[in-house]
PDB file of C-alpha atoms in Angstrom:
ATOM      1  CA  UNK F   1       7.913  58.733  36.201  1.00 49.00           C
ATOM      2  CA  UNK F   2       4.490  60.223  35.751  1.00 48.00           C
ATOM      3  CA  UNK F   3       1.965  58.633  33.473  1.00 44.00           C
ATOM      4  CA  UNK F   4      -0.565  60.723  31.612  1.00 42.00           C
ATOM      5  CA  UNK F   5      -3.106  57.936  31.322  1.00 44.00           C
ATOM      6  CA  UNK F   6      -3.621  55.140  33.798  1.00 42.00           C
ATOM      7  CA  UNK F   7      -5.501  52.755  31.643  1.00 43.00           C
ATOM      8  CA  UNK F   8      -3.234  51.767  28.807  1.00 49.00           C
ATOM      9  CA  UNK F   9      -1.185  48.610  28.981  1.00 70.00           C
ATOM     10  CA  UNK F  10       2.575  48.296  29.049  1.00 83.00           C
ATOM     11  CA  UNK F  11       5.182  45.660  28.316  1.00 91.00           C
ATOM     12  CA  UNK F  12       6.078  45.109  31.975  1.00 92.00           C
ATOM     13  CA  UNK F  13       3.134  42.706  32.095  1.00 90.00           C
ATOM     14  CA  UNK F  14       4.506  40.698  29.177  1.00 90.00           C
ATOM     15  CA  UNK F  15       7.967  40.596  30.700  1.00 93.00           C
ATOM     16  CA  UNK F  16       6.765  39.503  34.124  1.00 92.00           C
ATOM     17  CA  UNK F  17       4.568  36.797  32.665  1.00 90.00           C
ATOM     18  CA  UNK F  18       7.753  35.215  31.341  1.00 92.00           C
ATOM     19  CA  UNK F  19      10.391  36.015  33.971  1.00 92.00           C
ATOM     20  CA  UNK F  20       8.479  37.507  36.917  1.00 89.00           C
ATOM     21  CA  UNK F  21       9.453  34.863  39.398  1.00 90.00           C
ATOM     22  CA  UNK F  22      12.320  34.993  41.863  1.00 92.00           C
ATOM     23  CA  UNK F  23      13.758  31.581  40.960  1.00 95.00           C
ATOM     24  CA  UNK F  24      13.618  32.361  37.249  1.00 95.00           C
ATOM     25  CA  UNK F  25      15.559  35.581  37.752  1.00 94.00           C
ATOM     26  CA  UNK F  26      18.141  33.833  39.950  1.00 95.00           C
ATOM     27  CA  UNK F  27      18.582  31.088  37.323  1.00 96.00           C
ATOM     28  CA  UNK F  28      19.137  33.799  34.707  1.00 96.00           C
ATOM     29  CA  UNK F  29      21.676  35.497  36.978  1.00 94.00           C
ATOM     30  CA  UNK F  30      23.574  32.203  37.244  1.00 95.00           C
ATOM     31  CA  UNK F  31      23.474  31.659  33.475  1.00 96.00           C
ATOM     32  CA  UNK F  32      24.988  35.122  32.994  1.00 94.00           C
ATOM     33  CA  UNK F  33      27.696  34.050  35.442  1.00 91.00           C
ATOM     34  CA  UNK F  34      28.512  31.054  33.276  1.00 93.00           C
ATOM     35  CA  UNK F  35      26.860  28.329  35.364  1.00 95.00           C
ATOM     36  CA  UNK F  36      25.709  25.850  32.720  1.00 96.00           C
ATOM     37  CA  UNK F  37      24.691  22.514  34.198  1.00 96.00           C
ATOM     38  CA  UNK F  38      21.618  21.355  36.085  1.00 96.00           C
ATOM     39  CA  UNK F  39      23.532  20.015  39.074  1.00 96.00           C
ATOM     40  CA  UNK F  40      25.639  23.193  39.364  1.00 96.00           C
ATOM     41  CA  UNK F  41      22.533  25.371  39.198  1.00 97.00           C
ATOM     42  CA  UNK F  42      20.767  23.220  41.781  1.00 97.00           C
ATOM     43  CA  UNK F  43      23.684  23.400  44.210  1.00 96.00           C
ATOM     44  CA  UNK F  44      24.413  27.081  43.680  1.00 94.00           C
ATOM     45  CA  UNK F  45      20.794  28.148  44.168  1.00 94.00           C
ATOM     46  CA  UNK F  46      19.745  25.557  46.755  1.00 95.00           C
ATOM     47  CA  UNK F  47      16.643  24.996  44.641  1.00 96.00           C
ATOM     48  CA  UNK F  48      14.477  21.862  44.554  1.00 97.00           C
ATOM     49  CA  UNK F  49      15.029  19.695  41.459  1.00 97.00           C
ATOM     50  CA  UNK F  50      11.419  19.832  40.304  1.00 97.00           C
ATOM     51  CA  UNK F  51      11.285  23.633  40.545  1.00 97.00           C
ATOM     52  CA  UNK F  52      14.604  24.033  38.714  1.00 98.00           C
ATOM     53  CA  UNK F  53      13.469  21.606  36.036  1.00 97.00           C
ATOM     54  CA  UNK F  54      10.157  23.446  35.630  1.00 97.00           C
ATOM     55  CA  UNK F  55      11.757  26.904  35.381  1.00 97.00           C
ATOM     56  CA  UNK F  56      14.426  25.748  32.906  1.00 97.00           C
ATOM     57  CA  UNK F  57      11.753  24.154  30.744  1.00 96.00           C
ATOM     58  CA  UNK F  58       9.721  27.384  30.764  1.00 96.00           C
ATOM     59  CA  UNK F  59      12.806  29.443  29.919  1.00 97.00           C
ATOM     60  CA  UNK F  60      13.530  27.034  27.081  1.00 97.00           C
ATOM     61  CA  UNK F  61       9.928  27.195  25.831  1.00 97.00           C
ATOM     62  CA  UNK F  62      10.133  31.013  25.881  1.00 97.00           C
ATOM     63  CA  UNK F  63      13.267  30.979  23.741  1.00 97.00           C
ATOM     64  CA  UNK F  64      15.377  32.554  26.488  1.00 98.00           C
ATOM     65  CA  UNK F  65      17.497  29.491  27.220  1.00 98.00           C
ATOM     66  CA  UNK F  66      19.055  27.056  24.748  1.00 98.00           C
ATOM     67  CA  UNK F  67      19.852  23.436  25.599  1.00 96.00           C
ATOM     68  CA  UNK F  68      23.066  21.929  24.264  1.00 95.00           C
ATOM     69  CA  UNK F  69      23.762  18.245  24.901  1.00 94.00           C
ATOM     70  CA  UNK F  70      27.187  17.562  26.428  1.00 93.00           C
ATOM     71  CA  UNK F  71      26.626  13.874  27.147  1.00 92.00           C
ATOM     72  CA  UNK F  72      24.536  11.020  25.756  1.00 92.00           C
ATOM     73  CA  UNK F  73      23.298   7.873  27.510  1.00 90.00           C
ATOM     74  CA  UNK F  74      21.875   9.347  29.613  1.00 92.00           C
ATOM     75  CA  UNK F  75      21.524  12.595  27.738  1.00 92.00           C
ATOM     76  CA  UNK F  76      22.585  15.677  29.695  1.00 93.00           C
ATOM     77  CA  UNK F  77      22.301  19.302  28.612  1.00 94.00           C
ATOM     78  CA  UNK F  78      24.142  22.507  29.236  1.00 97.00           C
ATOM     79  CA  UNK F  79      22.008  25.633  29.415  1.00 97.00           C
ATOM     80  CA  UNK F  80      22.975  28.739  27.480  1.00 97.00           C
ATOM     81  CA  UNK F  81      21.329  32.118  27.047  1.00 97.00           C
ATOM     82  CA  UNK F  82      19.887  32.844  23.620  1.00 98.00           C
ATOM     83  CA  UNK F  83      20.080  36.324  22.086  1.00 97.00           C
ATOM     84  CA  UNK F  84      16.714  37.006  23.756  1.00 97.00           C
ATOM     85  CA  UNK F  85      18.147  35.840  27.074  1.00 97.00           C
ATOM     86  CA  UNK F  86      21.321  37.885  26.753  1.00 97.00           C
ATOM     87  CA  UNK F  87      19.102  40.884  26.036  1.00 97.00           C
ATOM     88  CA  UNK F  88      17.910  40.656  29.673  1.00 97.00           C
ATOM     89  CA  UNK F  89      21.329  41.905  30.741  1.00 97.00           C
ATOM     90  CA  UNK F  90      20.181  45.541  31.285  1.00 97.00           C
ATOM     91  CA  UNK F  91      17.303  44.350  33.490  1.00 96.00           C
ATOM     92  CA  UNK F  92      19.560  42.238  35.688  1.00 96.00           C
ATOM     93  CA  UNK F  93      22.151  45.020  35.896  1.00 96.00           C
ATOM     94  CA  UNK F  94      19.460  47.493  36.964  1.00 97.00           C
ATOM     95  CA  UNK F  95      18.121  45.131  39.660  1.00 95.00           C
ATOM     96  CA  UNK F  96      21.659  44.441  40.882  1.00 95.00           C
ATOM     97  CA  UNK F  97      22.626  48.120  41.029  1.00 96.00           C
ATOM     98  CA  UNK F  98      19.483  48.917  43.027  1.00 96.00           C
ATOM     99  CA  UNK F  99      20.454  46.223  45.528  1.00 95.00           C
ATOM    100  CA  UNK F 100      23.963  47.683  45.612  1.00 95.00           C
ATOM    101  CA  UNK F 101      22.609  51.130  46.414  1.00 95.00           C
ATOM    102  CA  UNK F 102      20.092  50.095  49.084  1.00 95.00           C
ATOM    103  CA  UNK F 103      21.318  46.844  50.632  1.00 94.00           C
ATOM    104  CA  UNK F 104      25.106  46.736  50.345  1.00 92.00           C
ATOM    105  CA  UNK F 105      25.951  49.430  52.876  1.00 88.00           C
ATOM    106  CA  UNK F 106      28.214  51.147  50.369  1.00 85.00           C
ATOM    107  CA  UNK F 107      30.127  47.942  49.645  1.00 90.00           C
ATOM    108  CA  UNK F 108      28.659  46.055  46.670  1.00 92.00           C
ATOM    109  CA  UNK F 109      29.551  42.339  46.895  1.00 91.00           C
ATOM    110  CA  UNK F 110      30.108  42.133  43.130  1.00 92.00           C
ATOM    111  CA  UNK F 111      31.083  44.833  40.697  1.00 94.00           C
ATOM    112  CA  UNK F 112      30.231  44.567  37.008  1.00 95.00           C
ATOM    113  CA  UNK F 113      32.958  46.012  34.828  1.00 96.00           C
ATOM    114  CA  UNK F 114      33.828  46.744  31.214  1.00 97.00           C
ATOM    115  CA  UNK F 115      35.808  43.610  30.312  1.00 96.00           C
ATOM    116  CA  UNK F 116      38.496  45.436  28.362  1.00 96.00           C
ATOM    117  CA  UNK F 117      39.403  48.072  30.986  1.00 97.00           C
ATOM    118  CA  UNK F 118      37.918  46.866  34.314  1.00 95.00           C
ATOM    119  CA  UNK F 119      35.996  50.114  34.879  1.00 96.00           C
ATOM    120  CA  UNK F 120      32.750  49.669  36.857  1.00 96.00           C
ATOM    121  CA  UNK F 121      29.714  50.023  34.590  1.00 96.00           C
ATOM    122  CA  UNK F 122      27.174  52.754  34.870  1.00 96.00           C
ATOM    123  CA  UNK F 123      23.636  52.538  33.573  1.00 97.00           C
ATOM    124  CA  UNK F 124      21.645  55.546  32.511  1.00 96.00           C
ATOM    125  CA  UNK F 125      18.321  56.607  31.086  1.00 97.00           C
ATOM    126  CA  UNK F 126      18.965  59.063  28.328  1.00 96.00           C
ATOM    127  CA  UNK F 127      17.211  61.562  26.061  1.00 97.00           C
ATOM    128  CA  UNK F 128      18.977  61.588  22.696  1.00 96.00           C
ATOM    129  CA  UNK F 129      17.303  64.871  21.662  1.00 97.00           C
ATOM    130  CA  UNK F 130      18.398  66.854  24.704  1.00 98.00           C
ATOM    131  CA  UNK F 131      21.530  64.721  25.134  1.00 96.00           C
ATOM    132  CA  UNK F 132      21.044  64.476  28.890  1.00 96.00           C
ATOM    133  CA  UNK F 133      20.429  61.747  31.438  1.00 96.00           C
ATOM    134  CA  UNK F 134      16.801  61.782  32.497  1.00 97.00           C
ATOM    135  CA  UNK F 135      15.762  61.551  36.152  1.00 95.00           C
ATOM    136  CA  UNK F 136      12.770  59.365  37.132  1.00 94.00           C
ATOM    137  CA  UNK F 137      10.766  62.500  37.955  1.00 91.00           C
ATOM    138  CA  UNK F 138      11.256  63.832  34.408  1.00 95.00           C
ATOM    139  CA  UNK F 139       9.737  60.799  32.721  1.00 95.00           C
ATOM    140  CA  UNK F 140       6.347  60.859  31.087  1.00 93.00           C
ATOM    141  CA  UNK F 141       4.602  58.315  28.904  1.00 90.00           C
ATOM    142  CA  UNK F 142       2.207  58.045  26.034  1.00 90.00           C
ATOM    143  CA  UNK F 143       0.392  55.253  24.213  1.00 89.00           C
ATOM    144  CA  UNK F 144       2.571  53.567  21.599  1.00 86.00           C
ATOM    145  CA  UNK F 145       1.856  52.993  17.946  1.00 69.00           C
ATOM    146  CA  UNK F 146      -0.884  50.425  18.501  1.00 53.00           C
ATOM    147  CA  UNK F 147      -2.885  52.773  20.670  1.00 50.00           C
ATOM    148  CA  UNK F 148      -2.168  55.800  18.491  1.00 46.00           C
ATOM    149  CA  UNK F 149      -3.493  53.864  15.532  1.00 44.00           C
ATOM    150  CA  UNK F 150      -6.577  52.911  17.550  1.00 42.00           C
ATOM    151  CA  UNK F 151      -7.220  56.547  18.483  1.00 41.00           C
ATOM    152  CA  UNK F 152      -6.871  57.635  14.856  1.00 38.00           C
ATOM    153  CA  UNK F 153      -9.463  55.084  13.825  1.00 38.00           C
ATOM    154  CA  UNK F 154     -11.785  56.238  16.612  1.00 38.00           C
ATOM    155  CA  UNK F 155     -11.463  59.876  15.592  1.00 38.00           C
ATOM    156  CA  UNK F 156     -12.557  59.266  12.016  1.00 35.00           C
TER     157      UNK F 156
ATOM    158  CA  UNK E   1      28.363  39.038  30.710  1.00 48.00           C
ATOM    159  CA  UNK E   2      31.048  36.657  31.818  1.00 47.00           C
ATOM    160  CA  UNK E   3      31.872  36.170  35.452  1.00 44.00           C
ATOM    161  CA  UNK E   4      35.390  35.373  36.550  1.00 41.00           C
ATOM    162  CA  UNK E   5      34.297  33.604  39.726  1.00 44.00           C
ATOM    163  CA  UNK E   6      31.050  31.747  40.224  1.00 42.00           C
ATOM    164  CA  UNK E   7      30.975  31.666  43.955  1.00 43.00           C
ATOM    165  CA  UNK E   8      30.741  35.238  45.134  1.00 49.00           C
ATOM    166  CA  UNK E   9      27.402  36.767  45.958  1.00 70.00           C
ATOM    167  CA  UNK E  10      25.681  39.659  44.242  1.00 83.00           C
ATOM    168  CA  UNK E  11      22.986  42.179  45.030  1.00 91.00           C
ATOM    169  CA  UNK E  12      20.399  40.596  42.733  1.00 92.00           C
ATOM    170  CA  UNK E  13      19.596  38.264  45.638  1.00 90.00           C
ATOM    171  CA  UNK E  14      18.946  41.186  47.954  1.00 90.00           C
ATOM    172  CA  UNK E  15      16.797  42.938  45.397  1.00 93.00           C
ATOM    173  CA  UNK E  16      14.705  39.872  44.602  1.00 92.00           C
ATOM    174  CA  UNK E  17      14.150  39.122  48.276  1.00 90.00           C
ATOM    175  CA  UNK E  18      12.363  42.465  48.483  1.00 92.00           C
ATOM    176  CA  UNK E  19      10.682  42.866  45.089  1.00 92.00           C
ATOM    177  CA  UNK E  20      11.103  39.494  43.317  1.00 89.00           C
ATOM    178  CA  UNK E  21       7.437  38.755  43.001  1.00 90.00           C
ATOM    179  CA  UNK E  22       5.236  39.432  40.000  1.00 92.00           C
ATOM    180  CA  UNK E  23       2.468  41.177  41.968  1.00 95.00           C
ATOM    181  CA  UNK E  24       4.956  43.375  43.776  1.00 95.00           C
ATOM    182  CA  UNK E  25       6.490  44.529  40.499  1.00 94.00           C
ATOM    183  CA  UNK E  26       3.058  45.189  38.986  1.00 95.00           C
ATOM    184  CA  UNK E  27       2.050  47.226  42.058  1.00 96.00           C
ATOM    185  CA  UNK E  28       5.255  49.247  41.677  1.00 96.00           C
ATOM    186  CA  UNK E  29       4.491  49.777  37.993  1.00 94.00           C
ATOM    187  CA  UNK E  30       1.061  51.158  38.933  1.00 95.00           C
ATOM    188  CA  UNK E  31       2.529  53.440  41.606  1.00 96.00           C
ATOM    189  CA  UNK E  32       4.898  54.858  38.970  1.00 94.00           C
ATOM    190  CA  UNK E  33       1.809  55.473  36.820  1.00 91.00           C
ATOM    191  CA  UNK E  34       0.225  57.504  39.592  1.00 93.00           C
ATOM    192  CA  UNK E  35      -2.290  54.960  40.857  1.00 95.00           C
ATOM    193  CA  UNK E  36      -2.480  55.752  44.583  1.00 96.00           C
ATOM    194  CA  UNK E  37      -5.428  54.084  46.293  1.00 96.00           C
ATOM    195  CA  UNK E  38      -6.087  50.539  47.399  1.00 96.00           C
ATOM    196  CA  UNK E  39      -9.331  50.176  45.482  1.00 96.00           C
ATOM    197  CA  UNK E  40      -7.815  51.593  42.276  1.00 96.00           C
ATOM    198  CA  UNK E  41      -4.843  49.225  42.549  1.00 97.00           C
ATOM    199  CA  UNK E  42      -7.139  46.274  43.215  1.00 97.00           C
ATOM    200  CA  UNK E  43      -9.308  47.020  40.207  1.00 96.00           C
ATOM    201  CA  UNK E  44      -6.454  47.866  37.859  1.00 94.00           C
ATOM    202  CA  UNK E  45      -4.490  44.715  38.686  1.00 95.00           C
ATOM    203  CA  UNK E  46      -7.385  42.334  39.281  1.00 95.00           C
ATOM    204  CA  UNK E  47      -5.597  41.231  42.428  1.00 96.00           C
ATOM    205  CA  UNK E  48      -7.159  39.645  45.524  1.00 97.00           C
ATOM    206  CA  UNK E  49      -7.531  42.052  48.468  1.00 97.00           C
ATOM    207  CA  UNK E  50      -5.489  39.963  50.867  1.00 97.00           C
ATOM    208  CA  UNK E  51      -2.578  39.646  48.412  1.00 97.00           C
ATOM    209  CA  UNK E  52      -2.613  43.376  47.619  1.00 98.00           C
ATOM    210  CA  UNK E  53      -2.749  44.202  51.303  1.00 97.00           C
ATOM    211  CA  UNK E  54       0.147  41.845  52.043  1.00 97.00           C
ATOM    212  CA  UNK E  55       2.356  43.183  49.232  1.00 97.00           C
ATOM    213  CA  UNK E  56       1.670  46.831  50.116  1.00 97.00           C
ATOM    214  CA  UNK E  57       2.505  46.123  53.749  1.00 96.00           C
ATOM    215  CA  UNK E  58       5.790  44.485  52.736  1.00 96.00           C
ATOM    216  CA  UNK E  59       6.642  47.378  50.414  1.00 97.00           C
ATOM    217  CA  UNK E  60       5.889  49.765  53.286  1.00 97.00           C
ATOM    218  CA  UNK E  61       8.003  47.728  55.708  1.00 97.00           C
ATOM    219  CA  UNK E  62      10.879  47.797  53.193  1.00 96.00           C
ATOM    220  CA  UNK E  63      10.715  51.577  52.958  1.00 97.00           C
ATOM    221  CA  UNK E  64       9.779  51.479  49.259  1.00 98.00           C
ATOM    222  CA  UNK E  65       6.231  52.731  49.697  1.00 98.00           C
ATOM    223  CA  UNK E  66       4.954  55.530  51.936  1.00 98.00           C
ATOM    224  CA  UNK E  67       1.418  55.678  53.282  1.00 96.00           C
ATOM    225  CA  UNK E  68      -0.330  59.042  53.428  1.00 95.00           C
ATOM    226  CA  UNK E  69      -3.798  59.259  55.008  1.00 94.00           C
ATOM    227  CA  UNK E  70      -6.383  60.987  52.830  1.00 93.00           C
ATOM    228  CA  UNK E  71      -9.402  60.166  54.975  1.00 92.00           C
ATOM    229  CA  UNK E  72     -10.126  59.446  58.621  1.00 92.00           C
ATOM    230  CA  UNK E  73     -12.976  57.445  60.151  1.00 90.00           C
ATOM    231  CA  UNK E  74     -12.339  55.003  58.686  1.00 92.00           C
ATOM    232  CA  UNK E  75      -8.738  55.842  57.945  1.00 92.00           C
ATOM    233  CA  UNK E  76      -7.707  55.382  54.311  1.00 93.00           C
ATOM    234  CA  UNK E  77      -4.247  55.776  52.848  1.00 94.00           C
ATOM    235  CA  UNK E  78      -2.754  56.768  49.551  1.00 97.00           C
ATOM    236  CA  UNK E  79       0.404  54.946  48.559  1.00 97.00           C
ATOM    237  CA  UNK E  80       3.418  56.850  47.287  1.00 97.00           C
ATOM    238  CA  UNK E  81       6.899  55.778  46.254  1.00 97.00           C
ATOM    239  CA  UNK E  82       9.715  56.789  48.576  1.00 98.00           C
ATOM    240  CA  UNK E  83      13.111  57.845  47.232  1.00 97.00           C
ATOM    241  CA  UNK E  84      14.106  54.164  47.466  1.00 97.00           C
ATOM    242  CA  UNK E  85      11.002  53.223  45.490  1.00 97.00           C
ATOM    243  CA  UNK E  86      11.547  55.876  42.825  1.00 97.00           C
ATOM    244  CA  UNK E  87      15.085  54.526  42.488  1.00 97.00           C
ATOM    245  CA  UNK E  88      13.559  51.331  41.036  1.00 97.00           C
ATOM    246  CA  UNK E  89      12.696  53.313  37.906  1.00 97.00           C
ATOM    247  CA  UNK E  90      15.700  52.016  35.860  1.00 97.00           C
ATOM    248  CA  UNK E  91      14.780  48.406  36.710  1.00 96.00           C
ATOM    249  CA  UNK E  92      11.179  48.825  35.590  1.00 96.00           C
ATOM    250  CA  UNK E  93      12.253  50.677  32.442  1.00 96.00           C
ATOM    251  CA  UNK E  94      14.681  47.851  31.577  1.00 97.00           C
ATOM    252  CA  UNK E  95      12.008  45.177  32.109  1.00 95.00           C
ATOM    253  CA  UNK E  96       9.518  47.173  30.052  1.00 95.00           C
ATOM    254  CA  UNK E  97      11.937  47.786  27.178  1.00 96.00           C
ATOM    255  CA  UNK E  98      12.773  44.068  27.036  1.00 96.00           C
ATOM    256  CA  UNK E  99       9.047  43.303  26.743  1.00 95.00           C
ATOM    257  CA  UNK E 100       8.805  45.962  24.030  1.00 95.00           C
ATOM    258  CA  UNK E 101      11.631  44.345  22.071  1.00 95.00           C
ATOM    259  CA  UNK E 102      10.448  40.737  22.352  1.00 96.00           C
ATOM    260  CA  UNK E 103       6.675  40.770  22.844  1.00 94.00           C
ATOM    261  CA  UNK E 104       5.286  43.902  21.211  1.00 92.00           C
ATOM    262  CA  UNK E 105       5.824  42.940  17.572  1.00 88.00           C
ATOM    263  CA  UNK E 106       7.534  46.262  16.897  1.00 85.00           C
ATOM    264  CA  UNK E 107       4.647  48.249  18.379  1.00 90.00           C
ATOM    265  CA  UNK E 108       5.220  48.981  22.095  1.00 92.00           C
ATOM    266  CA  UNK E 109       1.874  49.591  23.830  1.00 91.00           C
ATOM    267  CA  UNK E 110       3.359  52.383  25.951  1.00 92.00           C
ATOM    268  CA  UNK E 111       6.307  54.638  25.249  1.00 94.00           C
ATOM    269  CA  UNK E 112       8.247  56.289  28.047  1.00 95.00           C
ATOM    270  CA  UNK E 113       9.416  59.751  27.114  1.00 96.00           C
ATOM    271  CA  UNK E 114      11.427  62.680  28.386  1.00 97.00           C
ATOM    272  CA  UNK E 115       8.678  64.830  29.922  1.00 96.00           C
ATOM    273  CA  UNK E 116      10.045  68.134  28.619  1.00 96.00           C
ATOM    274  CA  UNK E 117      10.450  67.150  24.936  1.00 97.00           C
ATOM    275  CA  UNK E 118       8.426  63.927  24.428  1.00 95.00           C
ATOM    276  CA  UNK E 119      11.415  62.027  22.989  1.00 96.00           C
ATOM    277  CA  UNK E 120      11.329  58.262  23.696  1.00 96.00           C
ATOM    278  CA  UNK E 121      13.884  57.324  26.342  1.00 96.00           C
ATOM    279  CA  UNK E 122      16.867  55.116  25.736  1.00 96.00           C
ATOM    280  CA  UNK E 123      18.679  53.182  28.411  1.00 97.00           C
ATOM    281  CA  UNK E 124      22.318  52.245  28.151  1.00 96.00           C
ATOM    282  CA  UNK E 125      25.110  50.525  30.000  1.00 97.00           C
ATOM    283  CA  UNK E 126      28.159  52.704  29.795  1.00 96.00           C
ATOM    284  CA  UNK E 127      31.892  52.722  30.473  1.00 97.00           C
ATOM    285  CA  UNK E 128      32.904  56.200  31.594  1.00 96.00           C
ATOM    286  CA  UNK E 129      36.612  55.495  30.995  1.00 97.00           C
ATOM    287  CA  UNK E 130      36.236  54.422  27.363  1.00 98.00           C
ATOM    288  CA  UNK E 131      33.157  56.632  26.893  1.00 96.00           C
ATOM    289  CA  UNK E 132      31.288  53.895  25.037  1.00 96.00           C
ATOM    290  CA  UNK E 133      28.143  51.861  25.514  1.00 96.00           C
ATOM    291  CA  UNK E 134      29.023  48.355  26.655  1.00 97.00           C
ATOM    292  CA  UNK E 135      27.441  45.263  25.115  1.00 95.00           C
ATOM    293  CA  UNK E 136      26.400  42.351  27.377  1.00 94.00           C
ATOM    294  CA  UNK E 137      29.191  40.226  25.910  1.00 91.00           C
ATOM    295  CA  UNK E 138      31.804  42.814  26.968  1.00 95.00           C
ATOM    296  CA  UNK E 139      30.849  42.733  30.635  1.00 95.00           C
ATOM    297  CA  UNK E 140      33.025  41.127  33.260  1.00 93.00           C
ATOM    298  CA  UNK E 141      32.799  41.157  37.037  1.00 90.00           C
ATOM    299  CA  UNK E 142      34.922  41.105  40.116  1.00 90.00           C
ATOM    300  CA  UNK E 143      34.339  40.863  43.857  1.00 89.00           C
ATOM    301  CA  UNK E 144      33.496  44.222  45.420  1.00 86.00           C
ATOM    302  CA  UNK E 145      35.108  45.927  48.366  1.00 69.00           C
ATOM    303  CA  UNK E 146      33.852  43.469  50.973  1.00 53.00           C
ATOM    304  CA  UNK E 147      35.398  40.522  49.218  1.00 50.00           C
ATOM    305  CA  UNK E 148      38.581  42.412  48.354  1.00 46.00           C
ATOM    306  CA  UNK E 149      38.976  43.236  52.034  1.00 44.00           C
ATOM    307  CA  UNK E 150      38.376  39.595  52.909  1.00 42.00           C
ATOM    308  CA  UNK E 151      41.039  38.471  50.461  1.00 41.00           C
ATOM    309  CA  UNK E 152      43.540  40.968  51.840  1.00 38.00           C
ATOM    310  CA  UNK E 153      42.945  39.634  55.341  1.00 38.00           C
ATOM    311  CA  UNK E 154      43.386  36.059  54.109  1.00 38.00           C
ATOM    312  CA  UNK E 155      46.651  36.911  52.390  1.00 37.00           C
ATOM    313  CA  UNK E 156      48.302  38.305  55.524  1.00 35.00           C
TER     314      UNK E 156
END
């Protein structure tokens, strides 16, 4: 990936402001696995209650996690991923596959598969014009519409 | 993504142990952009010297970042991504695209493109058997080779 301009912003900042914390990403991993309840999350992650509570609240406030009551008196919630949360799937897959390639010694502990046929998933970065997978060294970048608009205004 | 067993491990842990920190991911983003020197990184990120120094050292120790001297007396290094570091490209693209979809209001600040034709990149999760893109809700998982081996041993 080579950038043509160093000074424009990118959405990685926005993403990391919301989920750029190890515990948050591990909680999301567990939610994808189907872990739903506070006590299960706490045990599975070995996380302190106050930290878990804080991260779940932030994920809820960001619209990534939905709370659904499963018990009243006292009220207890299950935690589910919203559409926005489910949309983090490619990010978690990419992070997992990198760990598989560099830390699993050729033997990934878990394999993600296509549910209907059990084939291991592949992830690729693609150019629809050339119809080829694009290597990291063949990636460039340019300012998006906001910046393009800004430059047009400046040029007038 | 639905997991058939909650208790097996996965490589997201390994990955996050190494890069699961907001500053680390922002440093990696800058290295992908071509920012190479300590002072440039410090200014671009607005990061404290001691934190930047610590994160760069850890990235170097993990084999993700290479140091190349560009000056002696005093010695100064440029920081480059190793093959292992460059291999984080799909993870950063996925995180960036999620931010584009949910925080850019339809106007991504930066667009990653195929260098040779300037077409915006797409990223997909694919099943090579069915030759289709797989949605998050159609993803399952199973223990990898380590666990399979373990189960075989147990069954004997």
